[in-house]
């Protein structure tokens, strides 16, 4: 069983994050700039988790991880757990697990923030809900076929509509 809890990760995107945890990994958005997909298909291609590529998967071994007071855990940085192609059951399993650790904080980032609304009643208050928005120009995404993710304008509107105290946007 492969376990990927990574504490004090020095290649992290956000300097406030103390650990990354990947109960759900993989993505089908096929973003041309995706560092996680590149890593999975190169350095990690011989690992059990990525032997069949970057397809979404639920990593059962990850649910043995425990979190402590002061942890700020970036959840599923090697995928997009709120994408439409991720089963709701997987998302709920992750949210149920983190509910056991009210003294830790959990950061979620997605390119599909409208999906937060679907599970909002189940999201623990110690969660930070985030979205990645690369540009204010939808045409760049559409014309250049940069990504199959929802358009940046859709993500922006979803984050505006999201009634949550702890939310962020990464540009």
Short mmCIF file of N, CA and C in Angstrom, two decimals:
data_model
loop_
_atom_site.label_atom_id
_atom_site.label_comp_id
_atom_site.label_asym_id
_atom_site.label_seq_id
_atom_site.Cartn_x
_atom_site.Cartn_y
_atom_site.Cartn_z
N UNK A 1 0.84 -1.19 0.00
CA UNK A 1 0.00 0.00 0.00
C UNK A 1 0.88 1.25 0.00
N UNK A 2 0.67 2.09 -0.97
CA UNK A 2 1.43 3.32 -1.12
C UNK A 2 0.79 4.43 -0.32
N UNK A 3 1.59 5.16 0.42
CA UNK A 3 1.11 6.26 1.24
C UNK A 3 1.89 7.50 0.85
N UNK A 4 1.20 8.62 0.60
CA UNK A 4 1.92 9.77 0.08
C UNK A 4 1.85 11.01 0.97
N UNK A 5 1.57 10.86 2.26
CA UNK A 5 1.59 12.03 3.13
C UNK A 5 2.99 12.60 3.09
N UNK A 6 3.09 13.84 2.73
CA UNK A 6 4.39 14.47 2.56
C UNK A 6 4.45 15.69 3.46
N UNK A 7 5.14 15.57 4.58
CA UNK A 7 5.27 16.69 5.51
C UNK A 7 6.47 17.54 5.14
N UNK A 8 6.31 18.84 5.33
CA UNK A 8 7.39 19.80 5.07
C UNK A 8 7.94 19.68 3.67
N UNK A 9 7.06 19.58 2.72
CA UNK A 9 7.43 19.46 1.32
C UNK A 9 8.08 20.76 0.85
N UNK A 10 9.32 20.68 0.37
CA UNK A 10 10.05 21.88 -0.01
C UNK A 10 9.73 22.37 -1.42
N UNK A 11 9.00 21.62 -2.22
CA UNK A 11 8.63 22.08 -3.55
C UNK A 11 7.17 22.52 -3.59
N UNK A 12 6.66 22.96 -2.47
CA UNK A 12 5.24 23.26 -2.37
C UNK A 12 4.86 24.59 -3.02
N UNK A 13 3.62 24.63 -3.44
CA UNK A 13 3.08 25.79 -4.13
C UNK A 13 2.78 26.94 -3.16
N UNK A 14 2.31 26.61 -1.98
CA UNK A 14 1.95 27.61 -0.98
C UNK A 14 2.83 27.44 0.25
N UNK A 15 3.50 28.50 0.68
CA UNK A 15 4.45 28.36 1.79
C UNK A 15 3.78 28.15 3.14
N UNK A 16 2.48 28.29 3.22
CA UNK A 16 1.78 28.06 4.48
C UNK A 16 1.42 26.59 4.69
N UNK A 17 1.52 25.80 3.64
CA UNK A 17 1.15 24.38 3.70
C UNK A 17 2.23 23.59 4.44
N UNK A 18 1.81 22.75 5.38
CA UNK A 18 2.76 21.92 6.14
C UNK A 18 2.82 20.49 5.63
N UNK A 19 1.81 20.07 4.86
CA UNK A 19 1.80 18.69 4.33
C UNK A 19 0.89 18.63 3.11
N UNK A 20 1.17 17.67 2.24
CA UNK A 20 0.26 17.35 1.14
C UNK A 20 -0.26 15.94 1.38
N UNK A 21 -1.48 15.71 0.96
CA UNK A 21 -2.14 14.41 1.18
C UNK A 21 -3.00 14.12 -0.03
N UNK A 22 -2.85 12.95 -0.62
CA UNK A 22 -3.51 12.63 -1.89
C UNK A 22 -4.42 11.41 -1.81
N UNK A 23 -5.57 11.54 -1.12
CA UNK A 23 -6.52 10.43 -1.09
C UNK A 23 -7.16 10.21 -2.46
N UNK A 24 -7.22 11.27 -3.26
CA UNK A 24 -7.68 11.19 -4.64
C UNK A 24 -6.58 11.80 -5.49
N UNK A 25 -6.17 11.08 -6.52
CA UNK A 25 -5.12 11.61 -7.40
C UNK A 25 -5.54 11.39 -8.85
N UNK A 26 -4.87 12.10 -9.73
CA UNK A 26 -5.15 11.99 -11.16
C UNK A 26 -6.16 13.02 -11.63
N UNK A 27 -6.16 13.25 -12.93
CA UNK A 27 -7.02 14.28 -13.49
C UNK A 27 -7.17 14.06 -14.99
N UNK A 28 -8.33 14.45 -15.51
CA UNK A 28 -8.60 14.32 -16.94
C UNK A 28 -8.68 15.67 -17.66
N UNK A 29 -8.37 16.76 -16.97
CA UNK A 29 -8.44 18.08 -17.61
C UNK A 29 -7.37 18.27 -18.67
N UNK A 30 -6.29 17.52 -18.57
CA UNK A 30 -5.21 17.57 -19.56
C UNK A 30 -4.67 18.99 -19.78
N UNK A 31 -4.43 19.70 -18.69
CA UNK A 31 -3.88 21.06 -18.77
C UNK A 31 -2.46 20.99 -19.30
N UNK A 32 -2.15 21.81 -20.27
CA UNK A 32 -0.84 21.77 -20.92
C UNK A 32 0.30 22.13 -19.98
N UNK A 33 0.02 22.83 -18.91
CA UNK A 33 1.03 23.31 -17.97
C UNK A 33 1.05 22.52 -16.65
N UNK A 34 0.38 21.40 -16.57
CA UNK A 34 0.20 20.67 -15.31
C UNK A 34 1.48 20.01 -14.82
N UNK A 35 2.01 20.53 -13.73
CA UNK A 35 3.23 19.96 -13.14
C UNK A 35 2.95 18.57 -12.55
N UNK A 36 1.76 18.37 -11.99
CA UNK A 36 1.43 17.09 -11.34
C UNK A 36 1.39 15.95 -12.37
N UNK A 37 0.75 16.21 -13.50
CA UNK A 37 0.70 15.19 -14.55
C UNK A 37 2.10 14.90 -15.07
N UNK A 38 2.88 15.94 -15.30
CA UNK A 38 4.27 15.75 -15.75
C UNK A 38 5.06 14.89 -14.77
N UNK A 39 4.91 15.17 -13.48
CA UNK A 39 5.61 14.40 -12.45
C UNK A 39 5.15 12.94 -12.45
N UNK A 40 3.83 12.75 -12.52
CA UNK A 40 3.28 11.39 -12.50
C UNK A 40 3.73 10.57 -13.70
N UNK A 41 3.86 11.21 -14.85
CA UNK A 41 4.20 10.49 -16.08
C UNK A 41 5.71 10.39 -16.32
N UNK A 42 6.50 11.01 -15.45
CA UNK A 42 7.96 10.92 -15.60
C UNK A 42 8.56 10.28 -14.36
N UNK A 43 8.86 11.05 -13.36
CA UNK A 43 9.55 10.53 -12.16
C UNK A 43 8.75 9.48 -11.40
N UNK A 44 7.42 9.58 -11.43
CA UNK A 44 6.60 8.64 -10.66
C UNK A 44 5.96 7.55 -11.52
N UNK A 45 6.32 7.47 -12.79
CA UNK A 45 5.64 6.54 -13.70
C UNK A 45 5.79 5.07 -13.31
N UNK A 46 6.82 4.73 -12.56
CA UNK A 46 7.01 3.34 -12.14
C UNK A 46 6.39 3.04 -10.79
N UNK A 47 5.77 4.04 -10.17
CA UNK A 47 5.09 3.80 -8.90
C UNK A 47 3.76 3.12 -9.17
N UNK A 48 3.28 2.38 -8.20
CA UNK A 48 2.02 1.67 -8.35
C UNK A 48 0.88 2.65 -8.67
N UNK A 49 0.89 3.80 -8.04
CA UNK A 49 -0.18 4.77 -8.19
C UNK A 49 -0.30 5.31 -9.61
N UNK A 50 0.82 5.51 -10.29
CA UNK A 50 0.79 6.14 -11.61
C UNK A 50 1.23 5.20 -12.74
N UNK A 51 1.31 3.92 -12.46
CA UNK A 51 1.73 2.95 -13.47
C UNK A 51 0.80 2.94 -14.69
N UNK A 52 -0.46 3.30 -14.48
CA UNK A 52 -1.43 3.33 -15.59
C UNK A 52 -1.74 4.76 -16.01
N UNK A 53 -0.83 5.67 -15.74
CA UNK A 53 -1.02 7.06 -16.16
C UNK A 53 -1.60 7.93 -15.06
N UNK A 54 -2.22 9.02 -15.48
CA UNK A 54 -2.72 10.04 -14.55
C UNK A 54 -4.24 10.01 -14.43
N UNK A 55 -4.81 8.82 -14.61
CA UNK A 55 -6.25 8.68 -14.47
C UNK A 55 -6.66 8.82 -13.02
N UNK A 56 -7.83 9.40 -12.75
CA UNK A 56 -8.29 9.57 -11.37
C UNK A 56 -8.43 8.23 -10.65
N UNK A 57 -8.05 8.26 -9.37
CA UNK A 57 -8.19 7.06 -8.55
C UNK A 57 -8.33 7.45 -7.09
N UNK A 58 -9.02 6.59 -6.35
CA UNK A 58 -9.14 6.73 -4.91
C UNK A 58 -8.04 5.90 -4.29
N UNK A 59 -7.23 6.50 -3.44
CA UNK A 59 -6.08 5.84 -2.83
C UNK A 59 -6.42 5.45 -1.39
N UNK A 60 -6.95 4.24 -1.23
CA UNK A 60 -7.46 3.77 0.06
C UNK A 60 -6.42 3.85 1.18
N UNK A 61 -5.16 3.59 0.87
CA UNK A 61 -4.12 3.60 1.91
C UNK A 61 -4.00 4.97 2.58
N UNK A 62 -4.38 6.02 1.88
CA UNK A 62 -4.27 7.38 2.42
C UNK A 62 -5.18 7.62 3.62
N UNK A 63 -6.21 6.83 3.76
CA UNK A 63 -7.15 7.04 4.85
C UNK A 63 -6.63 6.55 6.20
N UNK A 64 -5.42 6.02 6.21
CA UNK A 64 -4.76 5.67 7.48
C UNK A 64 -4.05 6.88 8.08
N UNK A 65 -3.89 7.93 7.29
CA UNK A 65 -3.17 9.12 7.77
C UNK A 65 -3.95 9.85 8.85
N UNK A 66 -3.20 10.39 9.79
CA UNK A 66 -3.77 11.18 10.88
C UNK A 66 -3.14 12.57 10.82
N UNK A 67 -3.88 13.56 11.30
CA UNK A 67 -3.41 14.93 11.25
C UNK A 67 -3.50 15.55 12.64
N UNK A 68 -2.62 16.49 12.91
CA UNK A 68 -2.54 17.06 14.25
C UNK A 68 -2.75 18.58 14.23
N UNK A 69 -2.90 19.13 15.41
CA UNK A 69 -3.08 20.56 15.58
C UNK A 69 -1.93 21.31 14.91
N UNK A 70 -2.27 22.32 14.16
CA UNK A 70 -1.25 23.11 13.48
C UNK A 70 -0.96 22.67 12.06
N UNK A 71 -1.41 21.48 11.68
CA UNK A 71 -1.22 21.04 10.29
C UNK A 71 -2.09 21.88 9.36
N UNK A 72 -1.52 22.27 8.23
CA UNK A 72 -2.30 22.83 7.12
C UNK A 72 -2.01 21.94 5.93
N UNK A 73 -2.96 21.11 5.61
CA UNK A 73 -2.79 20.04 4.64
C UNK A 73 -3.41 20.41 3.30
N UNK A 74 -2.59 20.39 2.27
CA UNK A 74 -3.07 20.60 0.89
C UNK A 74 -3.58 19.24 0.42
N UNK A 75 -4.89 19.14 0.21
CA UNK A 75 -5.53 17.88 -0.13
C UNK A 75 -5.57 17.70 -1.66
N UNK A 76 -5.08 16.56 -2.09
CA UNK A 76 -5.12 16.17 -3.51
C UNK A 76 -4.45 17.18 -4.43
N UNK A 77 -3.20 17.51 -4.10
CA UNK A 77 -2.45 18.41 -4.99
C UNK A 77 -2.00 17.69 -6.26
N UNK A 78 -2.16 16.37 -6.30
CA UNK A 78 -1.81 15.58 -7.49
C UNK A 78 -3.08 15.19 -8.27
N UNK A 79 -4.04 16.08 -8.30
CA UNK A 79 -5.28 15.84 -9.03
C UNK A 79 -6.29 16.93 -8.72
N UNK A 80 -7.51 16.75 -9.16
CA UNK A 80 -8.59 17.70 -8.88
C UNK A 80 -9.77 16.91 -8.35
N UNK A 81 -9.89 16.86 -7.02
CA UNK A 81 -10.91 16.00 -6.43
C UNK A 81 -12.33 16.54 -6.57
N UNK A 82 -12.49 17.77 -7.03
CA UNK A 82 -13.83 18.31 -7.23
C UNK A 82 -14.24 18.38 -8.70
N UNK A 83 -13.46 17.78 -9.56
CA UNK A 83 -13.81 17.72 -10.99
C UNK A 83 -15.07 16.88 -11.17
N UNK A 84 -15.82 17.15 -12.23
CA UNK A 84 -17.06 16.41 -12.47
C UNK A 84 -16.83 14.92 -12.68
N UNK A 85 -15.63 14.53 -13.09
CA UNK A 85 -15.36 13.11 -13.35
C UNK A 85 -14.98 12.34 -12.08
N UNK A 86 -14.95 13.01 -10.93
CA UNK A 86 -14.67 12.35 -9.65
C UNK A 86 -16.01 11.98 -9.01
N UNK A 87 -16.20 10.71 -8.65
CA UNK A 87 -17.46 10.31 -8.01
C UNK A 87 -17.70 11.03 -6.68
N UNK A 88 -18.93 11.44 -6.46
CA UNK A 88 -19.28 12.12 -5.21
C UNK A 88 -18.93 11.29 -3.99
N UNK A 89 -19.05 9.97 -4.11
CA UNK A 89 -18.74 9.08 -2.99
C UNK A 89 -17.29 9.25 -2.54
N UNK A 90 -16.38 9.42 -3.48
CA UNK A 90 -14.97 9.62 -3.14
C UNK A 90 -14.79 10.92 -2.37
N UNK A 91 -15.42 11.96 -2.84
CA UNK A 91 -15.31 13.27 -2.18
C UNK A 91 -15.85 13.17 -0.75
N UNK A 92 -17.00 12.55 -0.60
CA UNK A 92 -17.60 12.42 0.73
C UNK A 92 -16.73 11.58 1.66
N UNK A 93 -16.06 10.57 1.12
CA UNK A 93 -15.16 9.76 1.95
C UNK A 93 -14.00 10.61 2.47
N UNK A 94 -13.45 11.47 1.63
CA UNK A 94 -12.37 12.37 2.06
C UNK A 94 -12.88 13.33 3.12
N UNK A 95 -14.03 13.94 2.90
CA UNK A 95 -14.57 14.91 3.85
C UNK A 95 -14.90 14.25 5.19
N UNK A 96 -15.39 13.02 5.15
CA UNK A 96 -15.67 12.28 6.38
C UNK A 96 -14.38 12.02 7.15
N UNK A 97 -13.31 11.68 6.44
CA UNK A 97 -12.03 11.42 7.10
C UNK A 97 -11.49 12.68 7.77
N UNK A 98 -11.50 13.80 7.07
CA UNK A 98 -10.90 15.00 7.68
C UNK A 98 -11.74 15.54 8.83
N UNK A 99 -13.01 15.20 8.86
CA UNK A 99 -13.87 15.63 9.97
C UNK A 99 -13.35 15.08 11.32
N UNK A 100 -12.57 14.01 11.27
CA UNK A 100 -11.99 13.43 12.49
C UNK A 100 -10.86 14.27 13.07
N UNK A 101 -10.42 15.30 12.34
CA UNK A 101 -9.25 16.08 12.75
C UNK A 101 -9.58 17.57 12.78
N UNK A 102 -10.42 17.99 13.74
CA UNK A 102 -10.89 19.38 13.77
C UNK A 102 -9.80 20.40 14.11
N UNK A 103 -8.67 19.96 14.63
CA UNK A 103 -7.61 20.91 14.99
C UNK A 103 -6.60 21.12 13.87
N UNK A 104 -6.74 20.40 12.79
CA UNK A 104 -5.91 20.61 11.59
C UNK A 104 -6.75 21.40 10.58
N UNK A 105 -6.07 22.05 9.66
CA UNK A 105 -6.76 22.76 8.58
C UNK A 105 -6.45 22.08 7.25
N UNK A 106 -7.41 22.15 6.33
CA UNK A 106 -7.29 21.46 5.05
C UNK A 106 -7.57 22.43 3.91
N UNK A 107 -6.64 22.49 2.96
CA UNK A 107 -6.75 23.35 1.80
C UNK A 107 -7.16 22.53 0.58
N UNK A 108 -8.24 22.94 -0.05
CA UNK A 108 -8.69 22.32 -1.28
C UNK A 108 -8.54 23.33 -2.41
N UNK A 109 -8.00 22.89 -3.53
CA UNK A 109 -7.90 23.72 -4.73
C UNK A 109 -8.54 22.94 -5.88
N UNK A 110 -9.30 23.64 -6.69
CA UNK A 110 -9.98 22.99 -7.81
C UNK A 110 -10.11 23.94 -8.99
N UNK A 111 -10.33 23.38 -10.14
CA UNK A 111 -10.70 24.17 -11.31
C UNK A 111 -12.19 24.01 -11.59
N UNK A 112 -12.90 23.46 -10.62
CA UNK A 112 -14.34 23.26 -10.74
C UNK A 112 -15.04 23.63 -9.43
N UNK A 113 -14.92 24.90 -9.01
CA UNK A 113 -15.45 25.28 -7.70
C UNK A 113 -16.97 25.20 -7.58
N UNK A 114 -17.69 25.12 -8.69
CA UNK A 114 -19.15 24.96 -8.57
C UNK A 114 -19.49 23.64 -7.88
N UNK A 115 -18.57 22.70 -7.92
CA UNK A 115 -18.81 21.39 -7.27
C UNK A 115 -18.80 21.52 -5.75
N UNK A 116 -18.16 22.56 -5.22
CA UNK A 116 -18.22 22.78 -3.77
C UNK A 116 -19.67 22.87 -3.31
N UNK A 117 -20.51 23.52 -4.11
CA UNK A 117 -21.91 23.72 -3.73
C UNK A 117 -22.64 22.40 -3.54
N UNK A 118 -22.27 21.39 -4.31
CA UNK A 118 -22.91 20.08 -4.24
C UNK A 118 -22.67 19.40 -2.88
N UNK A 119 -21.51 19.64 -2.31
CA UNK A 119 -21.14 18.95 -1.06
C UNK A 119 -20.97 19.91 0.11
N UNK A 120 -21.35 21.17 -0.06
CA UNK A 120 -21.12 22.19 0.96
C UNK A 120 -21.58 21.79 2.36
N UNK A 121 -22.75 21.17 2.52
CA UNK A 121 -23.18 20.79 3.87
C UNK A 121 -22.24 19.77 4.53
N UNK A 122 -21.43 19.08 3.76
CA UNK A 122 -20.54 18.04 4.28
C UNK A 122 -19.11 18.54 4.52
N UNK A 123 -18.81 19.75 4.09
CA UNK A 123 -17.44 20.26 4.21
C UNK A 123 -17.21 20.78 5.62
N UNK A 124 -16.21 20.24 6.32
CA UNK A 124 -15.91 20.69 7.68
C UNK A 124 -15.45 22.15 7.70
N UNK A 125 -15.73 22.85 8.81
CA UNK A 125 -15.39 24.27 8.92
C UNK A 125 -13.88 24.53 8.91
N UNK A 126 -13.08 23.50 9.14
CA UNK A 126 -11.62 23.67 9.13
C UNK A 126 -11.06 23.51 7.71
N UNK A 127 -11.89 23.77 6.73
CA UNK A 127 -11.49 23.66 5.32
C UNK A 127 -11.35 25.05 4.70
N UNK A 128 -10.34 25.20 3.87
CA UNK A 128 -10.16 26.39 3.04
C UNK A 128 -10.50 25.96 1.62
N UNK A 129 -11.46 26.62 1.02
CA UNK A 129 -11.91 26.25 -0.32
C UNK A 129 -11.30 27.20 -1.34
N UNK A 130 -10.56 26.63 -2.28
CA UNK A 130 -9.85 27.46 -3.25
C UNK A 130 -10.12 27.05 -4.67
N UNK A 131 -9.76 27.96 -5.57
CA UNK A 131 -9.87 27.71 -7.00
C UNK A 131 -8.65 28.29 -7.69
N UNK A 132 -8.23 27.64 -8.75
CA UNK A 132 -7.16 28.15 -9.60
C UNK A 132 -7.81 28.83 -10.80
N UNK A 133 -7.41 30.06 -11.03
CA UNK A 133 -7.90 30.83 -12.19
C UNK A 133 -6.67 31.41 -12.87
N UNK A 134 -6.32 30.86 -14.02
CA UNK A 134 -5.07 31.21 -14.69
C UNK A 134 -5.11 32.54 -15.42
N UNK A 135 -6.29 32.96 -15.84
CA UNK A 135 -6.39 34.15 -16.68
C UNK A 135 -7.80 34.73 -16.57
N UNK A 136 -7.96 35.96 -17.02
CA UNK A 136 -9.29 36.56 -17.12
C UNK A 136 -9.81 36.46 -18.55
N UNK A 137 -9.06 35.80 -19.40
CA UNK A 137 -9.39 35.71 -20.82
C UNK A 137 -9.76 34.27 -21.19
N UNK A 138 -11.05 33.99 -21.27
CA UNK A 138 -11.51 32.64 -21.62
C UNK A 138 -11.00 32.19 -22.98
N UNK A 139 -10.80 33.13 -23.89
CA UNK A 139 -10.37 32.78 -25.24
C UNK A 139 -9.02 32.05 -25.25
N UNK A 140 -8.14 32.44 -24.35
CA UNK A 140 -6.83 31.78 -24.28
C UNK A 140 -7.02 30.28 -24.04
N UNK A 141 -7.92 29.95 -23.15
CA UNK A 141 -8.19 28.55 -22.82
C UNK A 141 -8.88 27.86 -23.99
N UNK A 142 -9.86 28.52 -24.59
CA UNK A 142 -10.64 27.91 -25.67
C UNK A 142 -9.86 27.78 -26.97
N UNK A 143 -9.25 28.85 -27.41
CA UNK A 143 -8.57 28.86 -28.71
C UNK A 143 -7.30 28.02 -28.68
N UNK A 144 -6.52 28.18 -27.63
CA UNK A 144 -5.24 27.48 -27.55
C UNK A 144 -5.36 26.07 -26.99
N UNK A 145 -6.58 25.66 -26.61
CA UNK A 145 -6.83 24.31 -26.07
C UNK A 145 -5.86 23.99 -24.92
N UNK A 146 -5.73 24.95 -24.02
CA UNK A 146 -4.80 24.84 -22.90
C UNK A 146 -5.29 23.83 -21.86
N UNK A 147 -6.61 23.69 -21.73
CA UNK A 147 -7.17 22.86 -20.68
C UNK A 147 -8.61 22.48 -21.02
N UNK A 148 -9.04 21.34 -20.50
CA UNK A 148 -10.44 20.92 -20.62
C UNK A 148 -11.24 21.26 -19.37
N UNK A 149 -10.65 22.04 -18.48
CA UNK A 149 -11.31 22.44 -17.24
C UNK A 149 -12.39 23.48 -17.55
N UNK A 150 -13.30 23.72 -16.59
CA UNK A 150 -14.27 24.80 -16.79
C UNK A 150 -13.55 26.12 -17.09
N UNK A 151 -14.21 26.98 -17.81
CA UNK A 151 -13.61 28.26 -18.19
C UNK A 151 -13.29 29.11 -16.95
N UNK A 152 -12.24 29.90 -17.01
CA UNK A 152 -11.88 30.76 -15.87
C UNK A 152 -13.04 31.65 -15.41
N UNK A 153 -13.81 32.18 -16.34
CA UNK A 153 -14.94 33.04 -15.94
C UNK A 153 -15.97 32.25 -15.13
N UNK A 154 -16.18 30.99 -15.47
CA UNK A 154 -17.11 30.14 -14.72
C UNK A 154 -16.57 29.89 -13.31
N UNK A 155 -15.28 29.67 -13.20
CA UNK A 155 -14.66 29.45 -11.89
C UNK A 155 -14.79 30.69 -11.02
N UNK A 156 -14.53 31.85 -11.63
CA UNK A 156 -14.63 33.12 -10.91
C UNK A 156 -16.04 33.33 -10.37
N UNK A 157 -17.04 33.12 -11.22
CA UNK A 157 -18.43 33.29 -10.80
C UNK A 157 -18.81 32.30 -9.70
N UNK A 158 -18.34 31.08 -9.80
CA UNK A 158 -18.63 30.07 -8.77
C UNK A 158 -18.02 30.47 -7.43
N UNK A 159 -16.81 31.00 -7.45
CA UNK A 159 -16.17 31.43 -6.20
C UNK A 159 -16.88 32.65 -5.61
N UNK A 160 -17.34 33.55 -6.46
CA UNK A 160 -18.11 34.71 -5.99
C UNK A 160 -19.39 34.25 -5.30
N UNK A 161 -20.03 33.25 -5.85
CA UNK A 161 -21.30 32.76 -5.31
C UNK A 161 -21.13 31.89 -4.07
N UNK A 162 -19.93 31.40 -3.84
CA UNK A 162 -19.69 30.48 -2.72
C UNK A 162 -19.73 31.22 -1.39
N UNK A 163 -20.65 30.85 -0.54
CA UNK A 163 -20.78 31.45 0.78
C UNK A 163 -19.97 30.62 1.78
N UNK A 164 -18.72 30.99 1.93
CA UNK A 164 -17.79 30.26 2.80
C UNK A 164 -16.79 31.25 3.37
N UNK A 165 -16.56 31.20 4.68
CA UNK A 165 -15.66 32.18 5.31
C UNK A 165 -14.22 32.06 4.87
N UNK A 166 -13.77 30.85 4.65
CA UNK A 166 -12.36 30.61 4.33
C UNK A 166 -12.25 30.13 2.89
N UNK A 167 -12.05 31.08 1.99
CA UNK A 167 -11.89 30.71 0.59
C UNK A 167 -10.77 31.55 -0.02
N UNK A 168 -10.21 31.03 -1.12
CA UNK A 168 -9.10 31.73 -1.76
C UNK A 168 -9.09 31.43 -3.25
N UNK A 169 -8.42 32.30 -3.99
CA UNK A 169 -8.22 32.10 -5.42
C UNK A 169 -6.72 32.18 -5.68
N UNK A 170 -6.21 31.24 -6.45
CA UNK A 170 -4.81 31.25 -6.87
C UNK A 170 -4.77 31.63 -8.34
N UNK A 171 -3.97 32.64 -8.64
CA UNK A 171 -3.89 33.13 -10.02
C UNK A 171 -2.53 32.81 -10.59
#
